[in-house]
PDB file of C-alpha atoms and ligand atoms in Angstrom:
ATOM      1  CA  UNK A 182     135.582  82.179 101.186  1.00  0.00           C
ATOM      2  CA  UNK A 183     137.202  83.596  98.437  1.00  0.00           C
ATOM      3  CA  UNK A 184     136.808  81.192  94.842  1.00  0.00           C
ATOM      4  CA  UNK A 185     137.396  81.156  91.240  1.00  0.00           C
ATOM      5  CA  UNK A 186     135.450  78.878  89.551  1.00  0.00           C
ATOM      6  CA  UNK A 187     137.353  77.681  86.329  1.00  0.00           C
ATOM      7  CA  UNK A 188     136.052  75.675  83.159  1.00  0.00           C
ATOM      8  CA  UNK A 189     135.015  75.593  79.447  1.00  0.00           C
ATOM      9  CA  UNK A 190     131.982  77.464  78.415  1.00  0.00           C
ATOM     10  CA  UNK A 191     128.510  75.623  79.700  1.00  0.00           C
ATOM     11  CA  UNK A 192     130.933  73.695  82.696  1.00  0.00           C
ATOM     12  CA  UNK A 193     128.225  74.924  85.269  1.00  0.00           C
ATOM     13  CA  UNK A 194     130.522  77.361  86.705  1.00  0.00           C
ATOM     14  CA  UNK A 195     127.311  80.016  87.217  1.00  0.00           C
ATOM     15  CA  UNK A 196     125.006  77.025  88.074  1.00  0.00           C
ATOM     16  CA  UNK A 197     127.252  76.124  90.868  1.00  0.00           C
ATOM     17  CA  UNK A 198     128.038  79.699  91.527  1.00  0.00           C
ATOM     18  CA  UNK A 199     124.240  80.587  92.405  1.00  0.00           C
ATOM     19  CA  UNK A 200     124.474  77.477  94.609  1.00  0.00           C
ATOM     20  CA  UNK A 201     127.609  78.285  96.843  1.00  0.00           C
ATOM     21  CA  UNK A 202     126.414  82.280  96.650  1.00  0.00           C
ATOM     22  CA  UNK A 203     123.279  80.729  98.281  1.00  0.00           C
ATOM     23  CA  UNK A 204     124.328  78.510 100.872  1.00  0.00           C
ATOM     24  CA  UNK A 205     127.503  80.616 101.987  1.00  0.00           C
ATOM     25  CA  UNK A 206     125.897  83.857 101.424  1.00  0.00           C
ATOM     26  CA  UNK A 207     128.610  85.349  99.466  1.00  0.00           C
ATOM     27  CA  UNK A 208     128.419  87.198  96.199  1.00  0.00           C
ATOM     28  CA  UNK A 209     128.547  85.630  92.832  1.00  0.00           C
ATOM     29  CA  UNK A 210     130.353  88.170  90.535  1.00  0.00           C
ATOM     30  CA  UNK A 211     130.355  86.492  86.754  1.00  0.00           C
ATOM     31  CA  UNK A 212     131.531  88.728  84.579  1.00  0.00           C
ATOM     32  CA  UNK A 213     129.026  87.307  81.809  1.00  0.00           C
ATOM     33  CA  UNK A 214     126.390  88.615  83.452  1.00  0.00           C
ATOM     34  CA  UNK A 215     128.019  91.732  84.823  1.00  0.00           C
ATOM     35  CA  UNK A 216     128.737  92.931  80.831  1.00  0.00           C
ATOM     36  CA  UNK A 217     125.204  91.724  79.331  1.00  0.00           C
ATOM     37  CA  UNK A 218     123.956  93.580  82.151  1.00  0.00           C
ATOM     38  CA  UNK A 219     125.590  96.966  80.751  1.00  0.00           C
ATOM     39  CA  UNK A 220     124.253  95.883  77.054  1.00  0.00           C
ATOM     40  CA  UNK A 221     120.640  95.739  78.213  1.00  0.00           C
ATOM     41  CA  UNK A 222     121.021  99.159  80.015  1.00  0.00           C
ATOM     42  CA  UNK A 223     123.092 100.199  76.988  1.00  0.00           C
ATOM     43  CA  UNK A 224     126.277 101.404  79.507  1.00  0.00           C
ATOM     44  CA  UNK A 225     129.148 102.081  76.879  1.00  0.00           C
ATOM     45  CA  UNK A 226     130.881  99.661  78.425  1.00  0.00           C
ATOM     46  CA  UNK A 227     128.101  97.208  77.365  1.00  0.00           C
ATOM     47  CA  UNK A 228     127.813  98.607  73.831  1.00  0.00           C
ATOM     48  CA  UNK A 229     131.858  97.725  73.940  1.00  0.00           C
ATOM     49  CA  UNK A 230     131.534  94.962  74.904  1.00  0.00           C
ATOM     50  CA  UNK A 231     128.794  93.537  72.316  1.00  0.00           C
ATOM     51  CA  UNK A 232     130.772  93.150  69.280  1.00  0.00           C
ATOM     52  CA  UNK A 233     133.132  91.308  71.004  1.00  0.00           C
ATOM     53  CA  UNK A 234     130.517  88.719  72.846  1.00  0.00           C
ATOM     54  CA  UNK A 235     128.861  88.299  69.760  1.00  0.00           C
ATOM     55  CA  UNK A 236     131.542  86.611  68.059  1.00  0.00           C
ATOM     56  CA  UNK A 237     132.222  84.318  71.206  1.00  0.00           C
ATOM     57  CA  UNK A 238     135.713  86.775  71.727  1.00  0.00           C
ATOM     58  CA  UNK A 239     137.088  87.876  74.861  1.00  0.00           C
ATOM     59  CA  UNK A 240     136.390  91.179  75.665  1.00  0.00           C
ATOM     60  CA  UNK A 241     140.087  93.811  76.179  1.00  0.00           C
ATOM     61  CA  UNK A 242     141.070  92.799  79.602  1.00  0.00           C
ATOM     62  CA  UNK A 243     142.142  96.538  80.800  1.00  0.00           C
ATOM     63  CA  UNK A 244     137.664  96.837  80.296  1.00  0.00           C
ATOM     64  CA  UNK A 245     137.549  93.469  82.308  1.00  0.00           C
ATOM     65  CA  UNK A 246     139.933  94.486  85.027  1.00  0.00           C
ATOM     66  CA  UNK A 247     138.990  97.704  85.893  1.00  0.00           C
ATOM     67  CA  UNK A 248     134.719  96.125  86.130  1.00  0.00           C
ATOM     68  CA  UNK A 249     136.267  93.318  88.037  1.00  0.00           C
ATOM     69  CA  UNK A 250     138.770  95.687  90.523  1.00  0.00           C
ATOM     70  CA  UNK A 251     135.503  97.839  91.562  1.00  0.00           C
ATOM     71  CA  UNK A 252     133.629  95.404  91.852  1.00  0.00           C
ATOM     72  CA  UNK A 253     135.744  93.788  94.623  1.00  0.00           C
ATOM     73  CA  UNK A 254     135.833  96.845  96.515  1.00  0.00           C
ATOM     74  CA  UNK A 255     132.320  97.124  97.252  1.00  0.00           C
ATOM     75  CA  UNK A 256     131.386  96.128 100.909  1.00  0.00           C
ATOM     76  CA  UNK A 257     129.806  92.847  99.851  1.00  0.00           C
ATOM     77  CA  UNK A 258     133.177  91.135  99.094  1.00  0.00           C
ATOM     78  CA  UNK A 259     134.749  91.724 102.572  1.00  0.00           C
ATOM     79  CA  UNK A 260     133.804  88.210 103.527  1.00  0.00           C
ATOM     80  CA  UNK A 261     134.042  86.352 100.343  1.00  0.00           C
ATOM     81  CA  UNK A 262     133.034  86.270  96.786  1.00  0.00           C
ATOM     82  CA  UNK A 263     132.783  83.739  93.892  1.00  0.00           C
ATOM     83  CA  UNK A 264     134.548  84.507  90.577  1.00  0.00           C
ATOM     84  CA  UNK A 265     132.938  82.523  87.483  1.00  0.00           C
ATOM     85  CA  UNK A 266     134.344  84.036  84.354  1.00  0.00           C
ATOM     86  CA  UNK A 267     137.072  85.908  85.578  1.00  0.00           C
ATOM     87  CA  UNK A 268     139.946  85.624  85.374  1.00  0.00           C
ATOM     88  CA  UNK A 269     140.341  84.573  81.545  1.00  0.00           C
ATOM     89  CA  UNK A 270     143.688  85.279  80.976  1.00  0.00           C
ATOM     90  CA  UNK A 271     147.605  85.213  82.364  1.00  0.00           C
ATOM     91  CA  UNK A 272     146.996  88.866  82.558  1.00  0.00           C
ATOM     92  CA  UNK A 273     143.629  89.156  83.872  1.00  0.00           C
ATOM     93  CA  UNK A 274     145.364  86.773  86.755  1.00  0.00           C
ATOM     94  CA  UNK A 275     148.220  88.396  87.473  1.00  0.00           C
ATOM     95  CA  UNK A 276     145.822  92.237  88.164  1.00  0.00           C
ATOM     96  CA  UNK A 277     143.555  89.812  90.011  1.00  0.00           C
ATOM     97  CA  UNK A 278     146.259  88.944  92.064  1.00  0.00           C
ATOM     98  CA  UNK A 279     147.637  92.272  92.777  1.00  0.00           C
ATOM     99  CA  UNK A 280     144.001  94.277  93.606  1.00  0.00           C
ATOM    100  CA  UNK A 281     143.823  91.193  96.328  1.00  0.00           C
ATOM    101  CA  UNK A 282     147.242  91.776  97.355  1.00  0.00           C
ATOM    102  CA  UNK A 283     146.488  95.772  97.922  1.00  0.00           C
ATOM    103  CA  UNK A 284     143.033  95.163  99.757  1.00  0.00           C
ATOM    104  CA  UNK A 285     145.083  91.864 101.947  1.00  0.00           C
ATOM    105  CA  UNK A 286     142.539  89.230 100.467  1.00  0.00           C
ATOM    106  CA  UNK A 287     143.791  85.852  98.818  1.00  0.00           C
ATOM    107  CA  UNK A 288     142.180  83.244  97.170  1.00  0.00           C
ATOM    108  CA  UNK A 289     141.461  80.226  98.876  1.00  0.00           C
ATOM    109  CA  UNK A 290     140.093  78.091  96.356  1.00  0.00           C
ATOM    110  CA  UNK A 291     140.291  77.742  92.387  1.00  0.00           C
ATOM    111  CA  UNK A 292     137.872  74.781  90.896  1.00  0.00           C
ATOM    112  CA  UNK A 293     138.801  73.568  87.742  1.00  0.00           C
ATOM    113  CA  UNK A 294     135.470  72.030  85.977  1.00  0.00           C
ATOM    114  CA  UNK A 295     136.943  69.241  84.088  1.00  0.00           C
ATOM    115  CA  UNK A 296     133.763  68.539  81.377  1.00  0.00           C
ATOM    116  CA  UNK A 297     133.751  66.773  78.076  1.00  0.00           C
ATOM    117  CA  UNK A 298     132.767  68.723  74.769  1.00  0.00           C
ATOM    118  CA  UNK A 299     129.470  66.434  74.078  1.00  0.00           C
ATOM    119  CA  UNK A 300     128.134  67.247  77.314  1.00  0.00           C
ATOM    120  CA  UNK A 301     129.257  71.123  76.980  1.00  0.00           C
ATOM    121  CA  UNK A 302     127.308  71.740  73.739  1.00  0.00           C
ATOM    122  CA  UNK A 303     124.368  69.760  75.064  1.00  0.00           C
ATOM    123  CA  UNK A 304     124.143  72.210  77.939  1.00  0.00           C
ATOM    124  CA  UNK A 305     124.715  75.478  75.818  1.00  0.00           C
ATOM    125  CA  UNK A 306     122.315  75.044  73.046  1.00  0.00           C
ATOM    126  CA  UNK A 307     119.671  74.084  76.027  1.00  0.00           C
ATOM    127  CA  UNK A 308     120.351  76.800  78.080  1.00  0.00           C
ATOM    128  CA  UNK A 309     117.502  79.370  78.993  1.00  0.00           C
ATOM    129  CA  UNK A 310     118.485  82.032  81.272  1.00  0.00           C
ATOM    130  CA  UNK A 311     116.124  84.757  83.196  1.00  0.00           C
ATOM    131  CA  UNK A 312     116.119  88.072  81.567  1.00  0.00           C
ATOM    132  CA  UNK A 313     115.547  89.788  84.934  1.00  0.00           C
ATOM    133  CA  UNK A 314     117.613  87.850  87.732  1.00  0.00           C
ATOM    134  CA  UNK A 315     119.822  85.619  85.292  1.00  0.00           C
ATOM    135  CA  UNK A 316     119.030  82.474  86.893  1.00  0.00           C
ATOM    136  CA  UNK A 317     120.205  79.425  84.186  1.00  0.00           C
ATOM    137  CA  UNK A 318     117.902  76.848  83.378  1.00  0.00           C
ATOM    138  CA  UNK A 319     118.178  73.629  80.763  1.00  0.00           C
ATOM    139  CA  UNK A 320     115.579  72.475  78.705  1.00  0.00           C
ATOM    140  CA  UNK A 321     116.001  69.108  79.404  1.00  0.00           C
ATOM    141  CA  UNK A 322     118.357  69.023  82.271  1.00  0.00           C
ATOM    142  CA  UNK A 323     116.350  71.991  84.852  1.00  0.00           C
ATOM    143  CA  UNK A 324     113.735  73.326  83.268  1.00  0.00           C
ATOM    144  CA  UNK A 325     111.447  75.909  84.737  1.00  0.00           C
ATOM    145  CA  UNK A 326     108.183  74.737  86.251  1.00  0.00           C
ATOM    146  CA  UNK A 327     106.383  77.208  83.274  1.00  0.00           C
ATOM    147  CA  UNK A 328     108.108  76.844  80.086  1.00  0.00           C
ATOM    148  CA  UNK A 329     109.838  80.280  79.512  1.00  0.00           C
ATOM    149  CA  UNK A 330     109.100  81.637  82.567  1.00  0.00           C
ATOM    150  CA  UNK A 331     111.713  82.001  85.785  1.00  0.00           C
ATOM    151  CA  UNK A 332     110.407  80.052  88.969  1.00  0.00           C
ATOM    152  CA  UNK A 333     112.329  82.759  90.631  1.00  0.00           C
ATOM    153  CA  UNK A 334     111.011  85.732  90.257  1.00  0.00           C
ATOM    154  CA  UNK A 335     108.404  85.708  87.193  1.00  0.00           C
ATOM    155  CA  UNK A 336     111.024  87.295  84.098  1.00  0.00           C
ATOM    156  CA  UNK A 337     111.164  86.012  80.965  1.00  0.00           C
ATOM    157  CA  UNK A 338     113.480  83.233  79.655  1.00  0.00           C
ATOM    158  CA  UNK A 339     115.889  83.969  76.794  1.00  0.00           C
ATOM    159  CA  UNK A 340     118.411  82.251  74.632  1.00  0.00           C
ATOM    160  CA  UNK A 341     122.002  83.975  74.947  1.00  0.00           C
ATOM    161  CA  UNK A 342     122.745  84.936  71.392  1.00  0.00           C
ATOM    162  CA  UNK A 343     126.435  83.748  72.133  1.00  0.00           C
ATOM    163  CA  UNK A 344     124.579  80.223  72.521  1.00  0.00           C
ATOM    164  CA  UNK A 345     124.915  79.115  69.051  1.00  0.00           C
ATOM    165  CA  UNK A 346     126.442  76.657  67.087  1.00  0.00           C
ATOM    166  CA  UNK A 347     128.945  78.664  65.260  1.00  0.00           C
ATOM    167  CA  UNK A 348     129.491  80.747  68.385  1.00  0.00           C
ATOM    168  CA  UNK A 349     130.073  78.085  70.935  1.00  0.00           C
ATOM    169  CA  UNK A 350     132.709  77.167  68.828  1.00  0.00           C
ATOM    170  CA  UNK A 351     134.634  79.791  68.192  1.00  0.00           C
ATOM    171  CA  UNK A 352     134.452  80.131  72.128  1.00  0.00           C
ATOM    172  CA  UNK A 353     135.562  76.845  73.068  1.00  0.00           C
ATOM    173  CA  UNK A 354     138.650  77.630  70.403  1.00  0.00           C
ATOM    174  CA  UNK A 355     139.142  80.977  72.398  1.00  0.00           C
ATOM    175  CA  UNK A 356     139.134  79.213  75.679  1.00  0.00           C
ATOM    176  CA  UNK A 357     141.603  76.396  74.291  1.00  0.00           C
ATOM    177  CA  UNK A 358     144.110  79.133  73.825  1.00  0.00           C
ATOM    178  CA  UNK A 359     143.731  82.305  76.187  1.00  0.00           C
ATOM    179  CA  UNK A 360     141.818  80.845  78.998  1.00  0.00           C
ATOM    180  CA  UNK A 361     143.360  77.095  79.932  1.00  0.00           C
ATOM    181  CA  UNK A 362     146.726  78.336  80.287  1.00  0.00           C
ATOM    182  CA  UNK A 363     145.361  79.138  83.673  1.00  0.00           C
ATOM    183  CA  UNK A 364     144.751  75.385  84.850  1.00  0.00           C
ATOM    184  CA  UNK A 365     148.984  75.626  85.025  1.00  0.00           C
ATOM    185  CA  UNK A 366     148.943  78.934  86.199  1.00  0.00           C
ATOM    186  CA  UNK A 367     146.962  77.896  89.269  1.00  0.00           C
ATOM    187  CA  UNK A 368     148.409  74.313  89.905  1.00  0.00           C
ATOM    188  CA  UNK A 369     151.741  75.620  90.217  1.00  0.00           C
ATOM    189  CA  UNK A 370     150.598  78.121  92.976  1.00  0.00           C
ATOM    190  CA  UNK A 371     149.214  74.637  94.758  1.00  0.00           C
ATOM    191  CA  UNK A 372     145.828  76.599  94.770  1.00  0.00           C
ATOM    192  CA  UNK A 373     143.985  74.130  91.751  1.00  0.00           C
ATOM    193  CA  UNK A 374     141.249  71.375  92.593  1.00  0.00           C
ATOM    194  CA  UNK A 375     140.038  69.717  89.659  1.00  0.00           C
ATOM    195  CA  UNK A 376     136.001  68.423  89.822  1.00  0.00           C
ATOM    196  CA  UNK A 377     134.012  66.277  87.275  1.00  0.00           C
ATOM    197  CA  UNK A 378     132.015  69.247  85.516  1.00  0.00           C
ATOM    198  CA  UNK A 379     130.527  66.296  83.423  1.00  0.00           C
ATOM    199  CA  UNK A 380     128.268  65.069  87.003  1.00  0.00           C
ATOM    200  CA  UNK A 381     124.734  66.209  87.750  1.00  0.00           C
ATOM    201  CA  UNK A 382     124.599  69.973  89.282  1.00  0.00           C
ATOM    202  CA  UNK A 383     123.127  68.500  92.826  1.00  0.00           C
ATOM    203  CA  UNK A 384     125.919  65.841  92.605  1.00  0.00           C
ATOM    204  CA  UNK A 385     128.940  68.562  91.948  1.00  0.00           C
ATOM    205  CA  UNK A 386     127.657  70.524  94.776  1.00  0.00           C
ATOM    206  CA  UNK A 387     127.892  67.957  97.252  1.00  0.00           C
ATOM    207  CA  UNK A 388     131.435  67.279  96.238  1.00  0.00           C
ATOM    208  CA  UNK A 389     132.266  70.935  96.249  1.00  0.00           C
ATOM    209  CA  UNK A 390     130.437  70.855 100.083  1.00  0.00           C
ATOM    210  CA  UNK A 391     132.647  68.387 101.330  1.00  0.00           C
ATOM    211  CA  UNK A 392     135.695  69.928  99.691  1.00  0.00           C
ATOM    212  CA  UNK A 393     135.086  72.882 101.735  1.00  0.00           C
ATOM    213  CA  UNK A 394     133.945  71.189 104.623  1.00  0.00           C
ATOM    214  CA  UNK A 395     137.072  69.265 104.785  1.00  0.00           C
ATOM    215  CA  UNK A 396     139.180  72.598 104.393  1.00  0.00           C
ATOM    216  CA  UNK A 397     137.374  73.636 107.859  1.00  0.00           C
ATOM    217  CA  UNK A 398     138.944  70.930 109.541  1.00  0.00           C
ATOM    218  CA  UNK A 399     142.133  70.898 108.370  1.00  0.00           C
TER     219      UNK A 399
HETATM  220  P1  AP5 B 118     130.274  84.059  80.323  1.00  0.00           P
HETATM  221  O1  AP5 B 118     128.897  84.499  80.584  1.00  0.00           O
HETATM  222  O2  AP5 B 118     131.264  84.024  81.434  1.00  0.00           O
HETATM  223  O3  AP5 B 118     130.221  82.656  79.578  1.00  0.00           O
HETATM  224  P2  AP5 B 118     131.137  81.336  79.646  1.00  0.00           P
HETATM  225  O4  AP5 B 118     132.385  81.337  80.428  1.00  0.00           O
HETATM  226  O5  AP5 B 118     131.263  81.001  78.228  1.00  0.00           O
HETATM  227  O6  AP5 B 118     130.348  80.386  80.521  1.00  0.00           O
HETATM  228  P3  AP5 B 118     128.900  80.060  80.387  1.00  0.00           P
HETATM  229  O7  AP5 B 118     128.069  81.092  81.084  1.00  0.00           O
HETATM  230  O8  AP5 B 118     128.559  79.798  78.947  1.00  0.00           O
HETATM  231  O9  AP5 B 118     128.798  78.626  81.104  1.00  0.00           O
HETATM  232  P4  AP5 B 118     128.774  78.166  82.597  1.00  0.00           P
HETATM  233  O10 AP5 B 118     129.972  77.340  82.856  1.00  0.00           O
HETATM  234  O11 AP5 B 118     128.490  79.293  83.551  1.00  0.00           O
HETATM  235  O12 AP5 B 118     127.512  77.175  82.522  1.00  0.00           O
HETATM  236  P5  AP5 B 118     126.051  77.294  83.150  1.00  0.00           P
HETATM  237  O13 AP5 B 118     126.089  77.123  84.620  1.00  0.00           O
HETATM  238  O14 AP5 B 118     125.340  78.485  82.603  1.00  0.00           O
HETATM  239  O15 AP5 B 118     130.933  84.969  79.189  1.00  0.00           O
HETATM  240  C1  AP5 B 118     130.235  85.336  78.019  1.00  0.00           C
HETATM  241  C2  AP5 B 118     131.094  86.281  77.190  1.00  0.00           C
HETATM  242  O16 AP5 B 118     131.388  87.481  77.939  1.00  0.00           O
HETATM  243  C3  AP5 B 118     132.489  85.744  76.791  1.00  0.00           C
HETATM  244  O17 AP5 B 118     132.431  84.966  75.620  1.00  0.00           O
HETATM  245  C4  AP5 B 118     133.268  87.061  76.611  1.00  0.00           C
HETATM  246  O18 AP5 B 118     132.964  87.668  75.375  1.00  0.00           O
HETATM  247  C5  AP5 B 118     132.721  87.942  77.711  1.00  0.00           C
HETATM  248  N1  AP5 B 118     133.510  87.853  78.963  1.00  0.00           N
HETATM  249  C6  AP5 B 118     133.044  87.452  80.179  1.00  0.00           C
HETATM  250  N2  AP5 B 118     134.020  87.475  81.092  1.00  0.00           N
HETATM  251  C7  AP5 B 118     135.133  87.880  80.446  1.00  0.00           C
HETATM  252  C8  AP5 B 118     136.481  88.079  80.849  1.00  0.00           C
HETATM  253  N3  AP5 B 118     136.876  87.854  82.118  1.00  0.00           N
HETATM  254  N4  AP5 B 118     137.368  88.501  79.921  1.00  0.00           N
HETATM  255  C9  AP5 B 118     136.998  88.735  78.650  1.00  0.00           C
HETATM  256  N5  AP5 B 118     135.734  88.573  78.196  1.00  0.00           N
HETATM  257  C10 AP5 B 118     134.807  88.143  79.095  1.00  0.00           C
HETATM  258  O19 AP5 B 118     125.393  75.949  82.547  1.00  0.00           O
HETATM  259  C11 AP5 B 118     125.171  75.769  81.168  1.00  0.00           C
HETATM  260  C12 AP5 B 118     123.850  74.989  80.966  1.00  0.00           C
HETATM  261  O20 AP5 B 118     123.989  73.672  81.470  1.00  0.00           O
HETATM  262  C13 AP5 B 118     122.649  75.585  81.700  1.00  0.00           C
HETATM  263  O21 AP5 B 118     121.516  75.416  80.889  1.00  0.00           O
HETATM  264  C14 AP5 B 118     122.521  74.764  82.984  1.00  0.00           C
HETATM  265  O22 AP5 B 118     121.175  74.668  83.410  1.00  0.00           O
HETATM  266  C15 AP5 B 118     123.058  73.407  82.534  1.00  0.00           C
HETATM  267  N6  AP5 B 118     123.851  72.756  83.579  1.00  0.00           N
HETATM  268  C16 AP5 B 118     124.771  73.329  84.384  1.00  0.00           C
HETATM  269  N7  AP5 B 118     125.355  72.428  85.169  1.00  0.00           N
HETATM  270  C17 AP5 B 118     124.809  71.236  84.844  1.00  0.00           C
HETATM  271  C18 AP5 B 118     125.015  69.910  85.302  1.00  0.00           C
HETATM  272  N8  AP5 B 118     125.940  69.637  86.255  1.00  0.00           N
HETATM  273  N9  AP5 B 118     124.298  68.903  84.750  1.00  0.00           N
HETATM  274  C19 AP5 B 118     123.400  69.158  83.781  1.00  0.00           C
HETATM  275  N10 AP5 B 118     123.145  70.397  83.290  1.00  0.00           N
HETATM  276  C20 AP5 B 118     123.838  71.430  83.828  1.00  0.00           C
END
């Protein structure tokens, strides 16, 4: 299964990306965590890419494309993948499109996380992610069995720095303008299925299950 998973920031895209990755045993590639990845190890793409995160921007998408390109041409893509945070923009979607097109691969499903702005700043100023494995908890909504520490695999909890109140706005203005443009981009291609980002993450999954489920037996 090939999917992009499509949304404001804080939708649940990489909450429901862990899930899928899990049950279908398919890669989750988020760019997110792919570029504060390379700041941690201080790559120059990460040190790039800081300035830009900081401030809730989008980072050039010739840095994005190329990370994204090689990244689909490792061996663990050849039976699927999950996209959640790429693609961002028209252009970002059009290289997407062509590196598939060159390697024979389409996409089979884009999910469009229609979620309200109330719920979407609830969930980012909440949000505690693992330092080492970058599983996402919430505060309220999933916490972690110890507070700050990941049930997973033991790392430390952190606060993204992009996760503030001045941030998370300049990032929902950002995705207003470069990244929705997309939601048209993908319904005209007939490839667009819009889900309530707003339900609980058990309850999402089960409608994304049955969505593929009924693709099986079509
Ligand atoms: P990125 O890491 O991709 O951030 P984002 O798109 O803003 O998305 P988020 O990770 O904030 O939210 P999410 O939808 O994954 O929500 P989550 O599941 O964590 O990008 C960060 C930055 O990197 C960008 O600003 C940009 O600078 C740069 N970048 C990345 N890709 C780029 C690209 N392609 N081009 C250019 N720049 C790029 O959930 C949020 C919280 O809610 C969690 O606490 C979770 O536990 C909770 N939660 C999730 N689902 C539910 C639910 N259903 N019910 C209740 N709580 C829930």
């Amino acid at each position: 299964m090939r999917i992009i998973l499509l949304g404001p920031p804080g939708a649940g895209k990489g909450t429901q990306a862990q899930l899928i990755s899990k049950r279908f045993d398919i890669p989750h590639i988020s760019t997110g965590d792919i570029l504060r990845e390379a700041i941690k190890n201080k790559k120059p793409v990460g040190l790039k890419a800081k300035t830009y995160m900081e401030k809730g921007e989008l980072v050039p998408d010739e840095v994005m494309n190329k990370i994204v390109t090689l990244r689909l041409k490792e061996s663990d893509c050849d039976t699927g993948f999950i996209l959640d945070g790429y693609p961002r923009t028209k252009t970002q979607a059009l290289k997407l499109d062509d590196a598939l097109s060159q390697i024979r691969q389409k996409i089979e499903f884009v999910f469009y996380f229609e979620t309200s702005t109330d719920v979407i700043i609830e969930r980012l100023s909440g949000r505690r992610i693992c330092k080492n494995c970058h599983a996402v908890y919430h505060i309220k909504n999933m916490p972690s069995r110890q507070a700050g520490v990941c049930d997973k695999c033991g790392g430390e909890l952190y606060q993204r720095p992009d996760d503030k109140k001045e941030t998370i706005k300049n990032r929902l203005e950002i995705y207003g303008r470069q990244t929705e443009p997309l939601i048209n981009y993908y319904q005209k291609l007939n490839k667009l299925t819009k889900v309530n980002g707003d339900l609980a993450a058990e309850k999402l999954f089960e409608v994304l299950l049955k969505i593929f489920a009924g693709r099986r037996n079509e």
